[in-house]
Backbone as JSON Lines, residues from 0, in Angstrom:
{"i":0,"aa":"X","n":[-100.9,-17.05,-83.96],"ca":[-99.68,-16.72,-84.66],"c":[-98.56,-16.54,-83.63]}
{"i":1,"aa":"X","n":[-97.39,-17.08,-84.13],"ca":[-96.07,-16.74,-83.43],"c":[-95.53,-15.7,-83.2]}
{"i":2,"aa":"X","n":[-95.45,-15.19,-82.02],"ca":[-94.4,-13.65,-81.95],"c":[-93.42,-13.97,-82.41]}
{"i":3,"aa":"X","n":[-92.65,-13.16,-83.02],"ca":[-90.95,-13.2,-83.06],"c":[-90.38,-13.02,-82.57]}
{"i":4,"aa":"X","n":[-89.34,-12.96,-82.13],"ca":[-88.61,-12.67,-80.42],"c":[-87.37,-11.85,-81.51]}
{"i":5,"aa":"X","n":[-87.24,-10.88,-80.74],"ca":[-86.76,-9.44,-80.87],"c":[-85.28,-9.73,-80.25]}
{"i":6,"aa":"X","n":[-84.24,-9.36,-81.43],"ca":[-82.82,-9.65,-81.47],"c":[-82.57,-8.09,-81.71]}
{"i":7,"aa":"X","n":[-81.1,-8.3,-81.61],"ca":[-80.39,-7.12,-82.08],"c":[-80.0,-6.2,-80.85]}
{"i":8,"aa":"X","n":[-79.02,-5.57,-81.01],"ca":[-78.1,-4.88,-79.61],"c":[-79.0,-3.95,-78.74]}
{"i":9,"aa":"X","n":[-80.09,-3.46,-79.05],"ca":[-80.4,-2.74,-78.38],"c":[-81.4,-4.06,-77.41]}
{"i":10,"aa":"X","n":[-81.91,-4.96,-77.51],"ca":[-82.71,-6.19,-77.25],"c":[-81.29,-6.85,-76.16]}
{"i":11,"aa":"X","n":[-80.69,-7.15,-76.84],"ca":[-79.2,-7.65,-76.26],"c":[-78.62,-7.41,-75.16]}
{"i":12,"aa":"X","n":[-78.4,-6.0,-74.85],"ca":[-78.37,-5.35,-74.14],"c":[-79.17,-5.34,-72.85]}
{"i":13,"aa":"X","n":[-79.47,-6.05,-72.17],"ca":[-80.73,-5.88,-71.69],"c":[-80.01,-5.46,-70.04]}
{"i":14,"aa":"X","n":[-80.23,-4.9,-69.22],"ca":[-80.37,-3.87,-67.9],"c":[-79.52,-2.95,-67.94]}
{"i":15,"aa":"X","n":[-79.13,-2.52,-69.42],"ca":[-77.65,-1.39,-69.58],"c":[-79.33,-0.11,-69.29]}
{"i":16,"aa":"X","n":[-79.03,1.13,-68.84],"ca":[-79.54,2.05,-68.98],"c":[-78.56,3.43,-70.08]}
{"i":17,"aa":"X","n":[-79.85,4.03,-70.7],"ca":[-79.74,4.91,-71.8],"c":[-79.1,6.09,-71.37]}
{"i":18,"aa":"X","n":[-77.69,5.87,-70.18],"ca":[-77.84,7.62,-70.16],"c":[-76.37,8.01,-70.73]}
{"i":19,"aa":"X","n":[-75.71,7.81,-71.76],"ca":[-75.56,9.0,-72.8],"c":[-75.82,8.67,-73.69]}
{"i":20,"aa":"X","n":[-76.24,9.3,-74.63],"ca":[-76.53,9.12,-76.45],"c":[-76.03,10.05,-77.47]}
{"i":21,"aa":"X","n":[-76.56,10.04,-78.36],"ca":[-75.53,10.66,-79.43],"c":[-75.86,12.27,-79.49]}
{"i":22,"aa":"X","n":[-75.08,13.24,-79.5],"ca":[-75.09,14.54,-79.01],"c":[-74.88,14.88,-77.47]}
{"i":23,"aa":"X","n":[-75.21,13.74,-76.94],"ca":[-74.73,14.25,-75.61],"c":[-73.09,15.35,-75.46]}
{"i":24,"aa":"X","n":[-72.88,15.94,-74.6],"ca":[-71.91,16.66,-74.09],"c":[-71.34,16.0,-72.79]}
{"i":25,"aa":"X","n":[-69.62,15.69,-73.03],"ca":[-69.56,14.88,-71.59],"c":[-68.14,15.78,-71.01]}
{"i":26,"aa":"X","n":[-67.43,15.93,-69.95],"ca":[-66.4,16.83,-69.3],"c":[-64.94,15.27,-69.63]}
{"i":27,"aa":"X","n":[-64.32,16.31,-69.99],"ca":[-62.97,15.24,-70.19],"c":[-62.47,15.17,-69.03]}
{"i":28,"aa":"X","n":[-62.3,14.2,-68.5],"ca":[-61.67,13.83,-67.24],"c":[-59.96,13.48,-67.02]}
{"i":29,"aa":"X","n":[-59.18,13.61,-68.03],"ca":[-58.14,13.35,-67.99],"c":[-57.48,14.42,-68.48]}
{"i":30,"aa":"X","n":[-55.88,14.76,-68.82],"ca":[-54.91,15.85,-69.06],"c":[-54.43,16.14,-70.43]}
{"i":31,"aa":"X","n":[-55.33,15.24,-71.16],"ca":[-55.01,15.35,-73.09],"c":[-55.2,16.59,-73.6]}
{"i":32,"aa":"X","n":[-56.04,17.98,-72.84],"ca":[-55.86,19.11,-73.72],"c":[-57.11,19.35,-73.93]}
{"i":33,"aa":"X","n":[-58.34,18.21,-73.91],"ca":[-59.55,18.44,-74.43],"c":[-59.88,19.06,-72.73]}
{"i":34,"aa":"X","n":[-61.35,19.47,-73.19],"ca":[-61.88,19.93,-72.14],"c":[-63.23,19.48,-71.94]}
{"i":35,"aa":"X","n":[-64.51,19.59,-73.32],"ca":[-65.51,19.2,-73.11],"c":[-65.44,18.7,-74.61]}
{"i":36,"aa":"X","n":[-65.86,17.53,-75.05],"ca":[-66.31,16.91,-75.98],"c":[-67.97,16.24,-76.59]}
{"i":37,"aa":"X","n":[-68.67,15.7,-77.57],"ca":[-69.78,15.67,-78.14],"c":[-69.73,14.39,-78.39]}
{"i":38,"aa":"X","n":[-70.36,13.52,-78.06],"ca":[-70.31,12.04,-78.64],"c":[-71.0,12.51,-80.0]}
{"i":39,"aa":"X","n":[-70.41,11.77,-80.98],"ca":[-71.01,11.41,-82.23],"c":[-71.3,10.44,-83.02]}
{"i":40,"aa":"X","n":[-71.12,9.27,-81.73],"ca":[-71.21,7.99,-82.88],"c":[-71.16,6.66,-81.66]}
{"i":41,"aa":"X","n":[-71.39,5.68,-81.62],"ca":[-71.2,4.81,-80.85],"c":[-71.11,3.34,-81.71]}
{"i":42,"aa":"X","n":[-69.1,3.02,-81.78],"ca":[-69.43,2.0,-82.2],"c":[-69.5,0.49,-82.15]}
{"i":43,"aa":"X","n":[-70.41,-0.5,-82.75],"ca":[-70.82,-1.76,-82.62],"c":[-72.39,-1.68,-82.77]}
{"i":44,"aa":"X","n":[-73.17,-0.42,-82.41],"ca":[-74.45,-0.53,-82.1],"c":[-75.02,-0.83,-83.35]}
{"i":45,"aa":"X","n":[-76.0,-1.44,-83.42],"ca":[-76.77,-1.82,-84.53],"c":[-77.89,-1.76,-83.84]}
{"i":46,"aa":"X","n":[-79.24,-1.24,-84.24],"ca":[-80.18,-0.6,-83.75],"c":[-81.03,-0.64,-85.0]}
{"i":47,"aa":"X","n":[-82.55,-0.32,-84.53],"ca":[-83.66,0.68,-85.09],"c":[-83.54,1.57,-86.01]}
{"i":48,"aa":"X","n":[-84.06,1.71,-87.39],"ca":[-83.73,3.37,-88.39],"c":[-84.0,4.27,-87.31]}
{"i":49,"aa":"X","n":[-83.45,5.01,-86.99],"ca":[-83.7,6.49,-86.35],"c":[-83.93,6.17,-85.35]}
{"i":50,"aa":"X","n":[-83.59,5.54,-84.72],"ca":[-83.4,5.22,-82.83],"c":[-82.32,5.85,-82.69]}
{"i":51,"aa":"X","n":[-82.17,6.59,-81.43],"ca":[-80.76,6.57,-81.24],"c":[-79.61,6.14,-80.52]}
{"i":52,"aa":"X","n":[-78.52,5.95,-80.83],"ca":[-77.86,5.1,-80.19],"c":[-77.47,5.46,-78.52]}
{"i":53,"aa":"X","n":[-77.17,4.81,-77.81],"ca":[-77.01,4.76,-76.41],"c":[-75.75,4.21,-75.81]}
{"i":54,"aa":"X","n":[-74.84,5.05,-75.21],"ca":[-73.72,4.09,-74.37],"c":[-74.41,4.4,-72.88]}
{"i":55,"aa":"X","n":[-72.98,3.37,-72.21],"ca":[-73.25,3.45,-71.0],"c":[-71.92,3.81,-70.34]}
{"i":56,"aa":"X","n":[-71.58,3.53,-68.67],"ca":[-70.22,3.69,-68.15],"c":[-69.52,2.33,-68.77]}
{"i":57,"aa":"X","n":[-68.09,2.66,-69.29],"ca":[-67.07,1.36,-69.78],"c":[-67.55,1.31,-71.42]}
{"i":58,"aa":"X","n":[-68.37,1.82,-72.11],"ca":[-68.32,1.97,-73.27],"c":[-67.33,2.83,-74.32]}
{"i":59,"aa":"X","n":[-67.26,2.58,-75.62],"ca":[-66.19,3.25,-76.41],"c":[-67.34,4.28,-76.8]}
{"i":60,"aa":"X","n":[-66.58,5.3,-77.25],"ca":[-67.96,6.21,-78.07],"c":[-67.09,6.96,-78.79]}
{"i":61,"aa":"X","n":[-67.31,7.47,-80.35],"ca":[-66.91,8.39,-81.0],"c":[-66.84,10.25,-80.29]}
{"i":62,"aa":"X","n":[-66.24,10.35,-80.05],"ca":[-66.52,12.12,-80.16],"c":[-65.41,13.0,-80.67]}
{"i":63,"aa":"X","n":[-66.13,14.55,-80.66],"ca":[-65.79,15.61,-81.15],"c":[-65.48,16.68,-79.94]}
{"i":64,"aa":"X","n":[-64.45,17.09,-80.24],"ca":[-63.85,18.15,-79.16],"c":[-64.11,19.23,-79.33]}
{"i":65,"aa":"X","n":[-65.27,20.01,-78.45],"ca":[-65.86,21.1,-78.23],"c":[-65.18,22.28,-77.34]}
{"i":66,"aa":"X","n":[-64.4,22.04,-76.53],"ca":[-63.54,23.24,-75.91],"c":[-62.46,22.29,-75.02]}
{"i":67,"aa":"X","n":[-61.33,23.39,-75.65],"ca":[-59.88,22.73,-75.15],"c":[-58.56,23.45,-75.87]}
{"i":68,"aa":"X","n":[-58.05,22.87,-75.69],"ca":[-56.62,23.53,-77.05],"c":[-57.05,23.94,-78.16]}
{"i":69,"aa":"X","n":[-56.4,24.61,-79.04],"ca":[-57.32,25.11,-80.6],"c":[-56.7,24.18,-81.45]}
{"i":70,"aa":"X","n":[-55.43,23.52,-81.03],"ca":[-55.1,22.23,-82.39],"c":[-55.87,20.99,-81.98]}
{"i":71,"aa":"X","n":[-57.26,21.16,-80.75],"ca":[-57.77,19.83,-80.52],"c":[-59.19,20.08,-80.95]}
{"i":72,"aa":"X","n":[-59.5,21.17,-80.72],"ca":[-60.88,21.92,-81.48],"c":[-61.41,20.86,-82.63]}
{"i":73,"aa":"X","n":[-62.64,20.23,-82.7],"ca":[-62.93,19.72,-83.73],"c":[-62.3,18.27,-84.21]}
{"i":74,"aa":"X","n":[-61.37,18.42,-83.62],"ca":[-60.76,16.72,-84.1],"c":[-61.96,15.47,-83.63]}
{"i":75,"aa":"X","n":[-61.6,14.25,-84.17],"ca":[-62.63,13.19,-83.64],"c":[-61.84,12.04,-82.77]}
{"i":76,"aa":"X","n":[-62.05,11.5,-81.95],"ca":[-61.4,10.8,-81.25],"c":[-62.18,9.71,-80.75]}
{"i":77,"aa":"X","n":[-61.62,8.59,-80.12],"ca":[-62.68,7.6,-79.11],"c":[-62.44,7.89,-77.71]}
{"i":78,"aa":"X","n":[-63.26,8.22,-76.98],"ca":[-63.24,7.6,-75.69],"c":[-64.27,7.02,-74.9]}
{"i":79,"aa":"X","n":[-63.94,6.71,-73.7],"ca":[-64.06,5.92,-72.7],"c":[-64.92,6.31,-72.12]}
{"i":80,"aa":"X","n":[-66.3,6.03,-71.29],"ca":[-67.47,6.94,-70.31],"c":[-66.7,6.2,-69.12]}
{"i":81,"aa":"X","n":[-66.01,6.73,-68.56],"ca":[-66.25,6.74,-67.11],"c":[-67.33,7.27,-66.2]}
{"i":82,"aa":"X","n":[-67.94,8.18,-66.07],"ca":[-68.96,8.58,-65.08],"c":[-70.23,8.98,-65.89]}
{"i":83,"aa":"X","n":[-71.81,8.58,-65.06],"ca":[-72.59,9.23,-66.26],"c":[-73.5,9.42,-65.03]}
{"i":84,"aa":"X","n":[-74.7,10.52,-64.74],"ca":[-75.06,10.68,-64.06],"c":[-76.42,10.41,-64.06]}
{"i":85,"aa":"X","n":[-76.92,9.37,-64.68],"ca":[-78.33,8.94,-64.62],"c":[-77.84,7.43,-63.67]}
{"i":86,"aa":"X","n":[-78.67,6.99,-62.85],"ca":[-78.65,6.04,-62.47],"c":[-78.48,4.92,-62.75]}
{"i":87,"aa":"X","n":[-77.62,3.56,-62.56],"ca":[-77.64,2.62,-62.8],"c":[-77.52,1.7,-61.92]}
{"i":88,"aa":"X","n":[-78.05,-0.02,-62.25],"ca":[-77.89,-1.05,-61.09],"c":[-76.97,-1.67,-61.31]}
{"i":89,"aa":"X","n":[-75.83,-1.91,-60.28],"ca":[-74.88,-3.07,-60.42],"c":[-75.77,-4.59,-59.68]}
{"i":90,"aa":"X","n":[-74.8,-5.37,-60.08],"ca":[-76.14,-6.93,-59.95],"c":[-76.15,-7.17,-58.58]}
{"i":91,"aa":"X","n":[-75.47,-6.28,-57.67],"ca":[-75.23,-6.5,-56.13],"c":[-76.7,-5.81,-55.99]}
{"i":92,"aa":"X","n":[-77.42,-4.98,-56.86],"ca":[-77.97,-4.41,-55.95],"c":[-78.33,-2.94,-56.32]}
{"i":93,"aa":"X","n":[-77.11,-2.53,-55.85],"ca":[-77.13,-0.77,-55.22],"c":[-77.32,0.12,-56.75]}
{"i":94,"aa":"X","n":[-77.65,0.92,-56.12],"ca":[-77.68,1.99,-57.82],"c":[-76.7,2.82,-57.6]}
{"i":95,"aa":"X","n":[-75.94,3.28,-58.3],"ca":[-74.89,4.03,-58.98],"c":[-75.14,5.24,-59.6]}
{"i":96,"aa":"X","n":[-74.69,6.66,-59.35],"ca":[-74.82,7.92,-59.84],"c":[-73.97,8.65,-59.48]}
{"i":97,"aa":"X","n":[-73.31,9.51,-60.8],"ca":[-72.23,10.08,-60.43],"c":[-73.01,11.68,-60.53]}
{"i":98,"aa":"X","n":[-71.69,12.74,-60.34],"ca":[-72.04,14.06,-60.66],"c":[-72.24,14.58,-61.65]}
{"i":99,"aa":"X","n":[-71.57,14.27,-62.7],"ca":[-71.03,14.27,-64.04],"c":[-71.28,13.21,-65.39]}
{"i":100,"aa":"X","n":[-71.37,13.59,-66.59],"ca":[-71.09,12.5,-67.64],"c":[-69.88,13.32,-67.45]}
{"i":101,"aa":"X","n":[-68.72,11.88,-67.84],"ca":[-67.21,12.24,-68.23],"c":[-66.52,11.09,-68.74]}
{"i":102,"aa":"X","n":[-65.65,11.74,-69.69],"ca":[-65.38,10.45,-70.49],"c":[-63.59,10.78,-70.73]}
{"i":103,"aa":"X","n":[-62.91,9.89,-70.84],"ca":[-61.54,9.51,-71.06],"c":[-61.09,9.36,-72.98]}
{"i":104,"aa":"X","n":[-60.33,10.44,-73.06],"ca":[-59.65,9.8,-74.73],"c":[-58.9,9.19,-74.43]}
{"i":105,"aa":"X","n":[-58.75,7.8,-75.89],"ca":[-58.12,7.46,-75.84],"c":[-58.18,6.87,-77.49]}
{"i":106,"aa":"X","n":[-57.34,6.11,-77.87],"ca":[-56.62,5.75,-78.82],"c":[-57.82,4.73,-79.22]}
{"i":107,"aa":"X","n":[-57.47,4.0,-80.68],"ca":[-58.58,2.97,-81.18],"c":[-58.39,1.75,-80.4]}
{"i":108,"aa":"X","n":[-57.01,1.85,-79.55],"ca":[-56.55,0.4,-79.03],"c":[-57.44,0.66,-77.55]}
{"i":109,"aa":"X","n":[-57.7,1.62,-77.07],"ca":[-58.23,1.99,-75.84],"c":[-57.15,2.47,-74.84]}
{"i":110,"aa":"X","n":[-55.45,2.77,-74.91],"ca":[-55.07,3.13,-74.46],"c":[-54.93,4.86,-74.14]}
{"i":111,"aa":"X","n":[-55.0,5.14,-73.22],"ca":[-55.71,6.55,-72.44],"c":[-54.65,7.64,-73.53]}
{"i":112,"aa":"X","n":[-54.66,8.89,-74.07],"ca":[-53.89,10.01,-74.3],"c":[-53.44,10.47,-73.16]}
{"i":113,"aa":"X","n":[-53.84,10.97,-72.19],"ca":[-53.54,11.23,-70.71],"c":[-52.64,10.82,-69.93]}
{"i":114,"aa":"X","n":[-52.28,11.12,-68.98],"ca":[-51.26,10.48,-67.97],"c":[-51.87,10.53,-66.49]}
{"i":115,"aa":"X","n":[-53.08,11.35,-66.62],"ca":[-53.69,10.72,-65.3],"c":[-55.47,11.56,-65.37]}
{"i":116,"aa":"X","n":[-56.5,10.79,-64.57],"ca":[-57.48,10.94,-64.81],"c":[-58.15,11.91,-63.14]}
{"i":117,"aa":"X","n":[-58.8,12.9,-63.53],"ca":[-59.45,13.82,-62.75],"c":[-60.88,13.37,-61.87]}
{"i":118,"aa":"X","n":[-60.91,12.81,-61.03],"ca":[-62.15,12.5,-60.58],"c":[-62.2,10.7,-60.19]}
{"i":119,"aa":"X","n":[-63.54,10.54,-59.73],"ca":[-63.82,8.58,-59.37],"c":[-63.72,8.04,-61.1]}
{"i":120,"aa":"X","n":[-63.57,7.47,-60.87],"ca":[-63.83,6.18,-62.52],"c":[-64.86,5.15,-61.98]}
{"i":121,"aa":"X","n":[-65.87,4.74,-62.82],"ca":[-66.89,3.6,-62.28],"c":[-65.9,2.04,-62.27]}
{"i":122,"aa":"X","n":[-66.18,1.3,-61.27],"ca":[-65.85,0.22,-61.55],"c":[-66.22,-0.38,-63.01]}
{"i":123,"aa":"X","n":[-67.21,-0.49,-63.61],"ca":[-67.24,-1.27,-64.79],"c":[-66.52,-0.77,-65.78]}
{"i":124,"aa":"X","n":[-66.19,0.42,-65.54],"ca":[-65.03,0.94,-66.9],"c":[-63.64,0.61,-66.15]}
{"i":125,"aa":"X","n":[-63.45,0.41,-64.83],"ca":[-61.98,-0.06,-64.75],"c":[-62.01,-1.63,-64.98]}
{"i":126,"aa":"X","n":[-62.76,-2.3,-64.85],"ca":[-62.59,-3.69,-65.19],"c":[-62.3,-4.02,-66.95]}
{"i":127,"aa":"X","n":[-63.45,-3.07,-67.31],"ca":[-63.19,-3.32,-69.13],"c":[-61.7,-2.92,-69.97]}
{"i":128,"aa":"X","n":[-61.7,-1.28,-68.9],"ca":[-59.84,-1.17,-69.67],"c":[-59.06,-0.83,-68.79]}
{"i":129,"aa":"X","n":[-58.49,-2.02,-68.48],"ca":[-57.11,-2.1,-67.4],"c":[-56.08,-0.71,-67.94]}
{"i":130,"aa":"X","n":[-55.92,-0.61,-68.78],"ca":[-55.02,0.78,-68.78],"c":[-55.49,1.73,-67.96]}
{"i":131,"aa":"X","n":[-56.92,1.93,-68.48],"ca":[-57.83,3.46,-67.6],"c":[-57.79,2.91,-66.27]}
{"i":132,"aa":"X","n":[-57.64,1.91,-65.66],"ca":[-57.72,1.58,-63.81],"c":[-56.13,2.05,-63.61]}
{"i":133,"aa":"X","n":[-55.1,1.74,-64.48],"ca":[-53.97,2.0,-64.35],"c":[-53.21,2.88,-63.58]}
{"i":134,"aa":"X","n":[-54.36,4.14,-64.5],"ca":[-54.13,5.79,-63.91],"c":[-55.53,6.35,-63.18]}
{"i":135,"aa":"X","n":[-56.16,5.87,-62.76],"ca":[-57.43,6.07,-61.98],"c":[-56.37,6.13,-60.84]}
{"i":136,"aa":"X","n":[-57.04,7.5,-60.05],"ca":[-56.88,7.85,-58.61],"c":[-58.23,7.0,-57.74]}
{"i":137,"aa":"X","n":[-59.14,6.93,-58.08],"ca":[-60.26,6.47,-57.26],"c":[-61.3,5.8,-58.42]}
{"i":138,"aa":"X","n":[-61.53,4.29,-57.21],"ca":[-62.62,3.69,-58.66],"c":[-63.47,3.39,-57.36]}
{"i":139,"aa":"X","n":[-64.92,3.73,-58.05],"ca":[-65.85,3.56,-57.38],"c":[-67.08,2.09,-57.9]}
């Protein structure tokens, strides 16, 4: 009998590593007011019933603002993973690890709320949104 060969984004995906997912907690890296936020959603993924979903650095992700201003308390927003601290391979080679998960708000268009960002930014998130390299002090 024939195997079936296994489609779908999480298959698709193939040498992204799993390190944030949904509930994660990541440090806002930029000057919008938030402080620490909750991913709650990641979207495009289409997946497994009850798998859970997975971004990586340069991904969009839903979240919820957990400490910051009190008119930002709770709101939902998209942003950006710039830094995540599980390891990853770029195709040169080297593995990649930051100190931090930290992630950038920004708008549905992907343009940053911020006016400037706190910390390195990974190269693969400055290549994906030229705005966020814009105001990056350091891309690693």
């Amino acid at each position: 009998m024939v195997r079936k060969a296994k489609v779908g984004a999480a298959f698709g995906r193939r040498g992204y590593v799993a390190g944030i997912q949904v509930g994660t907690y990541l440090v806002v890296a930029d000057n919008s007011g938030a402080k620490e936020v909750q991913v709650i959603g990641v979207p495009g993924v289409k997946t497994r019933l009850r798998r859970i979903p997975f971004a990586t650095v340069g991904d969009m992700v839903v979240v919820s603002v957990k400490k910051g201003k009190p008119e930002l308390k709770g709101q939902i927003f998209r942003a950006i993973i710039i830094r995540q601290r599980k390891p990853y391979r770029r195709p040169d080679g080297t593995w990649v690890a930051f100190e931090d998960n930290a992630a950038v708000i920004v708008t549905p268009d992907g343009v940053p709320k911020g006016s400037e960002i706190r910390g390195p930014v990974a190269k693969e998130a400055a290549e994906r949104w030229s705005r966020i390299a814009n105001i990056a002090t350091i891309i690693v």
